[in-house]
Short mmCIF file of C-alpha atoms in Angstrom, two decimals:
data_model
loop_
_atom_site.label_atom_id
_atom_site.label_comp_id
_atom_site.label_asym_id
_atom_site.label_seq_id
_atom_site.Cartn_x
_atom_site.Cartn_y
_atom_site.Cartn_z
CA MET A 1319 23.73 10.75 -4.26
CA VAL A 1320 20.84 8.83 -2.70
CA LEU A 1321 18.68 6.76 -5.05
CA VAL A 1322 14.98 6.77 -4.13
CA ARG A 1323 12.78 4.20 -5.86
CA VAL A 1324 9.17 5.42 -5.91
CA VAL A 1325 5.85 3.81 -6.80
CA LEU A 1326 2.87 6.03 -7.60
CA VAL A 1327 -0.39 4.36 -6.59
CA GLY A 1328 -3.31 6.32 -8.01
CA PHE A 1329 -2.77 8.08 -11.31
CA GLY A 1330 -5.33 10.84 -11.59
CA SER A 1331 -4.70 14.57 -11.77
CA VAL A 1332 -2.16 14.68 -8.94
CA GLY A 1333 -0.37 11.50 -10.01
CA ARG A 1334 0.02 12.69 -13.59
CA SER A 1335 1.17 16.12 -12.46
CA LEU A 1336 3.71 14.48 -10.16
CA ALA A 1337 5.05 12.28 -12.98
CA LYS A 1338 5.51 15.37 -15.15
CA LEU A 1339 7.07 17.29 -12.28
CA ILE A 1340 9.64 14.56 -11.63
CA ALA A 1341 10.38 14.42 -15.36
CA TYR A 1342 10.93 18.17 -15.59
CA LYS A 1343 12.55 18.81 -12.20
CA GLY A 1344 14.53 15.62 -11.71
CA PHE A 1345 17.83 17.29 -12.57
CA TYR A 1346 17.07 20.23 -10.26
CA VAL A 1347 16.32 17.87 -7.35
CA ARG A 1348 19.49 15.90 -8.00
CA ASP A 1349 21.65 19.02 -8.17
CA ARG A 1350 20.19 20.78 -5.15
CA PHE A 1351 19.38 17.91 -2.77
CA ASN A 1352 21.64 15.11 -4.01
CA VAL A 1353 18.52 12.94 -4.43
CA ASP A 1354 17.85 10.82 -7.52
CA ILE A 1355 14.11 10.05 -7.66
CA ARG A 1356 13.27 7.09 -9.89
CA VAL A 1357 9.65 6.19 -10.53
CA VAL A 1358 9.75 2.40 -10.76
CA GLY A 1359 6.02 1.74 -10.75
CA VAL A 1360 2.73 3.43 -11.63
CA VAL A 1361 -0.64 1.99 -10.64
CA ASP A 1362 -4.18 2.96 -11.61
CA SER A 1363 -7.51 1.20 -11.04
CA ARG A 1364 -7.07 -1.18 -13.96
CA GLY A 1365 -3.41 -2.05 -14.13
CA MET A 1366 0.25 -1.36 -13.43
CA ALA A 1367 3.37 -0.32 -15.32
CA PHE A 1368 6.77 -0.96 -13.79
CA LYS A 1369 10.45 -0.86 -14.67
CA VAL A 1370 13.16 -2.03 -12.30
CA GLY A 1371 15.62 0.68 -13.33
CA GLY A 1372 12.99 3.40 -13.25
CA PHE A 1373 11.21 5.25 -16.06
CA ASP A 1374 13.17 8.03 -17.72
CA GLY A 1375 11.73 11.52 -18.19
CA LEU A 1376 10.29 10.85 -21.63
CA GLU A 1377 8.60 7.66 -20.43
CA LEU A 1378 7.06 9.52 -17.49
CA LEU A 1379 5.67 12.15 -19.83
CA LYS A 1380 4.20 9.46 -22.07
CA LEU A 1381 2.60 7.77 -19.06
CA ALA A 1382 1.14 11.09 -17.90
CA ASN A 1383 -0.41 11.68 -21.33
CA LEU A 1384 -2.18 8.33 -21.57
CA PRO A 1385 -6.00 8.36 -21.31
CA ARG A 1386 -7.34 7.90 -17.79
CA SER A 1387 -7.25 4.35 -16.39
CA SER A 1388 -5.03 3.07 -19.20
CA VAL A 1389 -1.64 2.54 -17.54
CA SER A 1390 -2.04 -1.11 -18.54
CA GLN A 1391 -1.55 -0.04 -22.18
CA PHE A 1392 2.00 1.18 -21.56
CA THR A 1393 3.75 -1.73 -23.26
CA PRO A 1394 6.11 -3.45 -22.77
CA TYR A 1395 6.14 -2.47 -19.09
CA ALA A 1396 2.48 -2.98 -18.19
CA VAL A 1397 0.06 -5.62 -16.92
CA ASP A 1398 -3.74 -5.41 -16.92
CA TYR A 1399 -4.24 -6.14 -13.23
CA VAL A 1400 -3.23 -4.70 -9.87
CA ASP A 1401 -1.13 -6.77 -7.48
CA LEU A 1402 0.91 -4.59 -5.13
CA ASN A 1403 2.75 -7.54 -3.58
CA MET A 1404 3.94 -8.60 -7.02
CA LEU A 1405 4.93 -5.01 -7.75
CA TYR A 1406 6.92 -4.80 -4.52
CA ASP A 1407 8.59 -8.14 -5.20
CA THR A 1408 9.69 -6.87 -8.60
CA VAL A 1409 10.80 -3.26 -8.03
CA ASN A 1410 11.45 -3.09 -4.23
CA PRO A 1411 10.40 0.56 -3.75
CA ASP A 1412 11.77 2.85 -1.05
CA VAL A 1413 8.78 5.21 -1.07
CA HIS A 1414 5.12 4.44 -1.67
CA VAL A 1415 3.12 7.47 -2.87
CA GLU A 1416 -0.60 6.97 -2.21
CA LEU A 1417 -2.83 9.11 -4.42
CA THR A 1418 -6.05 7.09 -4.59
CA PRO A 1419 -9.42 8.73 -3.76
CA SER A 1420 -10.46 8.81 -0.12
CA ASN A 1421 -13.16 6.39 1.00
CA TYR A 1422 -14.32 7.27 4.51
CA GLU A 1423 -16.54 4.20 4.90
CA SER A 1424 -14.07 1.33 4.50
CA GLY A 1425 -10.83 3.20 3.79
CA ALA A 1426 -10.32 1.06 0.68
CA PRO A 1427 -8.12 1.03 -1.22
CA SER A 1428 -5.83 3.64 0.33
CA LEU A 1429 -5.76 2.36 3.93
CA GLY A 1430 -4.92 -1.19 2.85
CA ASN A 1431 -2.31 0.10 0.39
CA VAL A 1432 -0.58 2.22 3.04
CA MET A 1433 -0.50 -0.61 5.59
CA LEU A 1434 0.88 -3.01 2.95
CA ALA A 1435 3.59 -0.51 2.05
CA LEU A 1436 4.70 -0.11 5.67
CA ARG A 1437 4.69 -3.86 6.24
CA ARG A 1438 6.84 -4.25 3.13
CA GLY A 1439 9.34 -1.71 4.50
CA ALA A 1440 8.54 1.33 2.34
CA HIS A 1441 8.21 4.89 3.58
CA VAL A 1442 4.83 6.44 2.74
CA VAL A 1443 3.88 9.78 1.24
CA THR A 1444 0.12 10.20 0.98
CA ALA A 1445 -2.29 12.76 -0.40
CA SER A 1446 -5.17 10.39 0.42
CA LYS A 1447 -6.78 11.42 3.70
CA ALA A 1448 -8.70 8.24 4.53
CA PRO A 1449 -5.81 6.27 6.12
CA LEU A 1450 -5.11 9.11 8.56
CA VAL A 1451 -8.77 9.92 9.24
CA LEU A 1452 -9.78 6.33 9.93
CA ALA A 1453 -6.60 4.83 11.40
CA TYR A 1454 -4.09 7.53 12.32
CA ASP A 1455 -2.70 5.74 15.40
CA GLU A 1456 -2.45 2.38 13.62
CA VAL A 1457 -0.66 3.86 10.60
CA MET A 1458 1.78 5.92 12.65
CA GLY A 1459 2.33 3.13 15.15
CA LEU A 1460 3.25 0.65 12.42
CA ALA A 1461 5.56 3.21 10.82
CA ARG A 1462 7.37 3.83 14.12
CA SER A 1463 7.74 0.13 14.78
CA ARG A 1464 9.39 -0.31 11.38
CA GLY A 1465 11.56 2.81 11.56
CA LEU A 1466 9.69 4.38 8.64
CA ARG A 1467 8.29 7.80 7.80
CA VAL A 1468 4.73 8.72 6.86
CA ARG A 1469 4.43 12.17 5.31
CA PHE A 1470 1.05 13.72 4.48
CA SER A 1471 1.54 17.43 3.80
CA ALA A 1472 -0.82 17.26 0.80
CA THR A 1473 -3.83 16.15 2.87
CA VAL A 1474 -4.73 19.61 4.25
CA MET A 1475 -4.47 22.74 2.08
CA GLY A 1476 -2.68 20.47 -0.35
CA GLY A 1477 -1.22 23.17 -2.54
CA SER A 1478 0.61 24.76 0.38
CA PRO A 1479 3.00 23.85 3.24
CA PHE A 1480 0.30 24.35 5.92
CA VAL A 1481 0.83 20.95 7.55
CA LYS A 1482 4.55 21.62 7.92
CA VAL A 1483 3.78 24.96 9.57
CA LEU A 1484 1.36 23.35 12.01
CA GLU A 1485 3.78 20.52 12.84
CA GLY A 1486 6.49 23.10 13.48
CA MET A 1487 4.49 24.81 16.24
CA ARG A 1488 5.76 22.37 18.85
CA SER A 1489 6.06 24.79 21.76
CA HIS A 1490 2.74 26.52 21.06
CA GLU A 1491 -0.45 25.50 22.83
CA VAL A 1492 -2.90 25.62 19.95
CA VAL A 1493 -6.44 26.17 21.23
CA GLU A 1494 -8.36 26.61 17.99
CA VAL A 1495 -8.05 26.16 14.25
CA GLU A 1496 -10.72 27.53 11.93
CA GLY A 1497 -10.97 28.49 8.33
CA ILE A 1498 -11.94 27.63 4.79
CA LEU A 1499 -10.61 24.15 4.11
CA ASN A 1500 -12.48 23.19 0.94
CA ALA A 1501 -11.81 24.92 -2.37
CA THR A 1502 -14.94 23.71 -4.17
CA THR A 1503 -17.41 25.13 -1.64
CA ASN A 1504 -15.53 28.42 -1.39
CA PHE A 1505 -15.65 28.74 -5.18
CA ILE A 1506 -19.41 28.08 -5.17
CA LEU A 1507 -20.05 30.69 -2.48
CA THR A 1508 -17.90 33.20 -4.37
CA LEU A 1509 -20.00 32.63 -7.50
CA MET A 1510 -23.25 32.95 -5.56
CA GLU A 1511 -22.17 36.32 -4.19
CA ASP A 1512 -20.45 37.75 -7.26
CA GLU A 1513 -23.03 36.57 -9.81
CA LEU A 1514 -26.11 36.50 -7.54
CA VAL A 1515 -27.07 32.97 -8.58
CA GLU A 1516 -28.69 30.19 -6.59
CA PHE A 1517 -26.63 27.35 -5.14
CA GLU A 1518 -27.69 24.88 -7.85
CA GLU A 1519 -26.54 27.18 -10.66
CA ALA A 1520 -23.23 27.95 -8.92
CA LEU A 1521 -22.63 24.23 -8.47
CA ARG A 1522 -23.41 23.56 -12.14
CA ARG A 1523 -20.90 26.21 -13.24
CA ALA A 1524 -18.27 24.84 -10.86
CA GLN A 1525 -18.75 21.37 -12.36
CA LEU A 1526 -18.45 22.73 -15.92
CA LEU A 1527 -15.17 24.40 -14.96
CA GLY A 1528 -13.84 21.23 -13.32
CA VAL A 1529 -13.72 22.82 -9.87
CA ALA A 1530 -16.48 20.54 -8.56
CA GLU A 1531 -16.67 16.77 -9.06
CA ALA A 1532 -19.52 15.14 -10.96
CA ASN A 1533 -20.56 13.80 -7.55
CA PRO A 1534 -19.73 16.67 -5.18
CA ASP A 1535 -21.28 15.18 -2.03
CA LEU A 1536 -18.05 14.93 -0.03
CA ASP A 1537 -17.43 18.64 -0.57
CA ILE A 1538 -20.98 19.97 -0.37
CA ASN A 1539 -21.87 17.99 2.75
CA GLY A 1540 -18.70 18.98 4.60
CA VAL A 1541 -17.07 15.53 4.73
CA ASP A 1542 -13.86 16.68 3.04
CA ALA A 1543 -13.40 19.64 5.38
CA ALA A 1544 -14.33 17.50 8.38
CA ALA A 1545 -11.71 14.93 7.39
CA LYS A 1546 -9.10 17.69 7.34
CA LEU A 1547 -10.14 18.78 10.83
CA VAL A 1548 -9.61 15.20 12.00
CA ILE A 1549 -6.08 15.18 10.57
CA ILE A 1550 -5.33 18.58 12.16
CA SER A 1551 -6.58 17.30 15.52
CA ASN A 1552 -4.26 14.30 15.29
CA ILE A 1553 -1.27 16.48 14.42
CA LEU A 1554 -2.00 18.52 17.55
CA GLY A 1555 -2.35 15.43 19.73
CA LYS A 1556 -6.05 15.94 20.56
CA PRO A 1557 -7.83 13.67 18.10
CA VAL A 1558 -11.49 13.89 17.19
CA LYS A 1559 -13.36 11.28 15.18
CA LEU A 1560 -14.96 11.99 11.82
CA ASP A 1561 -18.40 10.98 13.08
CA ASN A 1562 -18.11 13.54 15.88
CA VAL A 1563 -17.59 16.50 13.53
CA ARG A 1564 -20.90 18.33 13.26
CA ARG A 1565 -21.73 19.09 9.63
CA VAL A 1566 -24.30 21.33 7.94
CA SER A 1567 -24.57 21.01 4.16
CA LEU A 1568 -23.69 23.98 1.97
CA ALA A 1569 -26.85 23.21 0.01
CA THR A 1570 -28.82 24.83 2.84
CA VAL A 1571 -27.53 28.25 1.71
CA LYS A 1572 -29.98 30.09 -0.55
CA LEU A 1573 -29.47 33.17 -2.69
CA LYS A 1574 -31.70 35.16 -0.35
CA ASP A 1575 -29.27 34.34 2.50
CA VAL A 1576 -26.37 35.64 0.42
CA ILE A 1577 -28.25 38.85 -0.43
CA THR A 1578 -29.18 39.42 3.21
CA SER A 1579 -25.56 39.01 4.29
CA ILE A 1580 -24.44 41.53 1.64
CA LYS A 1581 -26.97 44.06 2.91
CA GLU A 1582 -25.63 43.60 6.44
CA ASN A 1583 -22.02 44.06 5.31
CA GLN A 1584 -21.24 40.38 5.78
CA THR A 1585 -20.40 37.39 3.60
CA ILE A 1586 -21.21 33.70 3.96
CA LYS A 1587 -18.31 31.27 4.23
CA TYR A 1588 -18.24 27.49 4.70
CA VAL A 1589 -16.25 27.43 7.92
CA ALA A 1590 -14.45 24.45 9.43
CA LYS A 1591 -13.65 24.91 13.11
CA LEU A 1592 -11.75 22.81 15.63
CA ASP A 1593 -12.08 23.88 19.28
CA LEU A 1594 -9.34 21.99 21.09
CA LYS A 1595 -10.32 23.12 24.58
CA ARG A 1596 -13.86 21.83 24.18
CA GLY A 1597 -12.89 18.89 21.99
CA GLU A 1598 -15.50 19.96 19.44
CA ALA A 1599 -15.42 20.31 15.67
CA ALA A 1600 -17.89 21.57 13.07
CA VAL A 1601 -18.23 22.43 9.38
CA GLU A 1602 -21.06 24.82 8.57
CA PRO A 1603 -22.06 27.94 6.62
CA ARG A 1604 -21.42 31.03 8.71
CA ARG A 1605 -21.77 34.77 8.28
CA VAL A 1606 -18.45 36.59 8.46
CA LYS A 1607 -17.92 40.33 8.82
CA ARG A 1608 -16.41 42.04 5.80
CA ASP A 1609 -13.39 43.27 7.76
CA ASP A 1610 -12.47 39.69 8.75
CA THR A 1611 -9.54 38.23 6.79
CA MET A 1612 -11.68 35.19 6.03
CA ALA A 1613 -14.11 37.37 4.06
CA GLN A 1614 -11.33 38.27 1.61
CA VAL A 1615 -10.51 34.63 0.77
CA LYS A 1616 -12.32 33.91 -2.48
CA GLY A 1617 -12.43 31.42 -5.31
CA THR A 1618 -10.37 28.27 -4.79
CA LEU A 1619 -8.13 29.71 -2.10
CA ASN A 1620 -8.11 28.17 1.37
CA MET A 1621 -7.40 29.81 4.69
CA ALA A 1622 -6.66 28.66 8.22
CA ARG A 1623 -6.48 30.74 11.36
CA ILE A 1624 -4.44 29.13 14.12
CA ARG A 1625 -5.06 30.48 17.63
CA SER A 1626 -2.46 29.67 20.27
CA ASP A 1627 -1.23 30.85 23.65
CA VAL A 1628 1.41 32.87 21.78
CA GLY A 1629 -0.89 34.57 19.29
CA ASP A 1630 -2.97 34.16 16.17
CA TYR A 1631 -1.53 33.07 12.84
CA VAL A 1632 -3.34 33.27 9.51
CA PHE A 1633 -2.35 31.03 6.64
CA ILE A 1634 -3.74 31.53 3.12
CA GLY A 1635 -2.88 29.36 0.15
CA LYS A 1636 -4.01 27.01 -2.56
CA GLY A 1637 -6.24 24.25 -1.26
CA GLY A 1638 -5.41 21.92 -4.09
CA GLY A 1639 -4.93 21.66 -7.83
CA GLY A 1640 -3.01 18.92 -9.59
CA LEU A 1641 0.27 20.75 -10.09
CA GLU A 1642 0.20 22.58 -6.77
CA THR A 1643 -0.52 19.39 -4.80
CA ALA A 1644 2.13 17.51 -6.80
CA HIS A 1645 4.73 20.02 -5.60
CA THR A 1646 3.71 19.36 -2.00
CA VAL A 1647 3.95 15.60 -2.55
CA LEU A 1648 7.38 16.02 -4.14
CA ASN A 1649 8.50 18.07 -1.13
CA ASP A 1650 7.51 15.15 1.10
CA ILE A 1651 9.40 12.66 -1.07
CA ILE A 1652 12.53 14.82 -0.82
CA GLU A 1653 12.11 15.02 2.97
CA VAL A 1654 11.86 11.23 3.20
CA ALA A 1655 14.96 10.90 1.02
CA GLU A 1656 16.88 13.16 3.40
CA VAL A 1657 15.80 10.90 6.28
CA MET A 1658 17.07 7.90 4.32
CA VAL A 1659 20.47 9.59 3.96
CA ALA A 1660 20.51 10.28 7.69
CA GLY A 1661 19.81 6.63 8.44
CA GLY A 1662 16.06 6.34 8.92
CA GLY A 1663 13.44 7.68 11.27
CA SER A 1664 9.82 7.08 12.19
CA GLY A 1665 6.70 8.88 11.06
#
């Protein structure tokens, strides 16, 4: 049995779902994979809770049910400040799980957190895209130099194993990846078409349902999908920079455009495309024929079409969701644990 001490840094929807998942599925993971996952620290924006021996299932459920940003209230294990070095000195984690929001300007706090974790000798599992978008080579280079793993399956189509599929295509020459890589914008377009409402009304409904953020700019303006294209390009060894991804805002789509596309037996999708031969990438609204698989992908589903010298592959799955993404993160933790049993390995 391998003991894996884990710290969860970022305790929003995914972090809370992951805590519950470990509480409920801990026995299953131990029985099937011979891996004992112990959450020894939880960090949010205002404080930390930590326990050297690891929180038991009931404690994890209590943590997950606290109000947002109130980990510091989890007495007697909590402090009302964040100091990752102190946390590491106290609990000595094996795996650092980074779940903080992505900041594509400075990378803070996720980039700094990931680099600190690697320097302190912890493997990294991240659902935060910023470290890989802004500093992929630096993060992976540091991991390799320390004999550590960085796993990031939850960064693209987070509720599915898409990243693992793409990484597994080692002998394929991938020439293009395109698809629907943002659940919020696909949901908005689905509403516009099904309900015949303007963009602003579809966005308002998406926000009321919790599908769109209060500030949806990263989704609406294509930054989130562009960031995912950057990660895909790095996986495939032909990196593009975020600033070089051409973006057209979804807000440019009007109801009259949707109606026109319906009349012409088409639908509008917010398409992210990476052309590896040209070294070009774009995120933009595009008309798609009704008989195209992409046209059938509605609501919060995501889709990616991988074109290679062998053939085309279409992947459809959940783009996110707290519980779905938490499963993907847990898969990565288990994979890192298996590497630990085998004696290490680099990211």
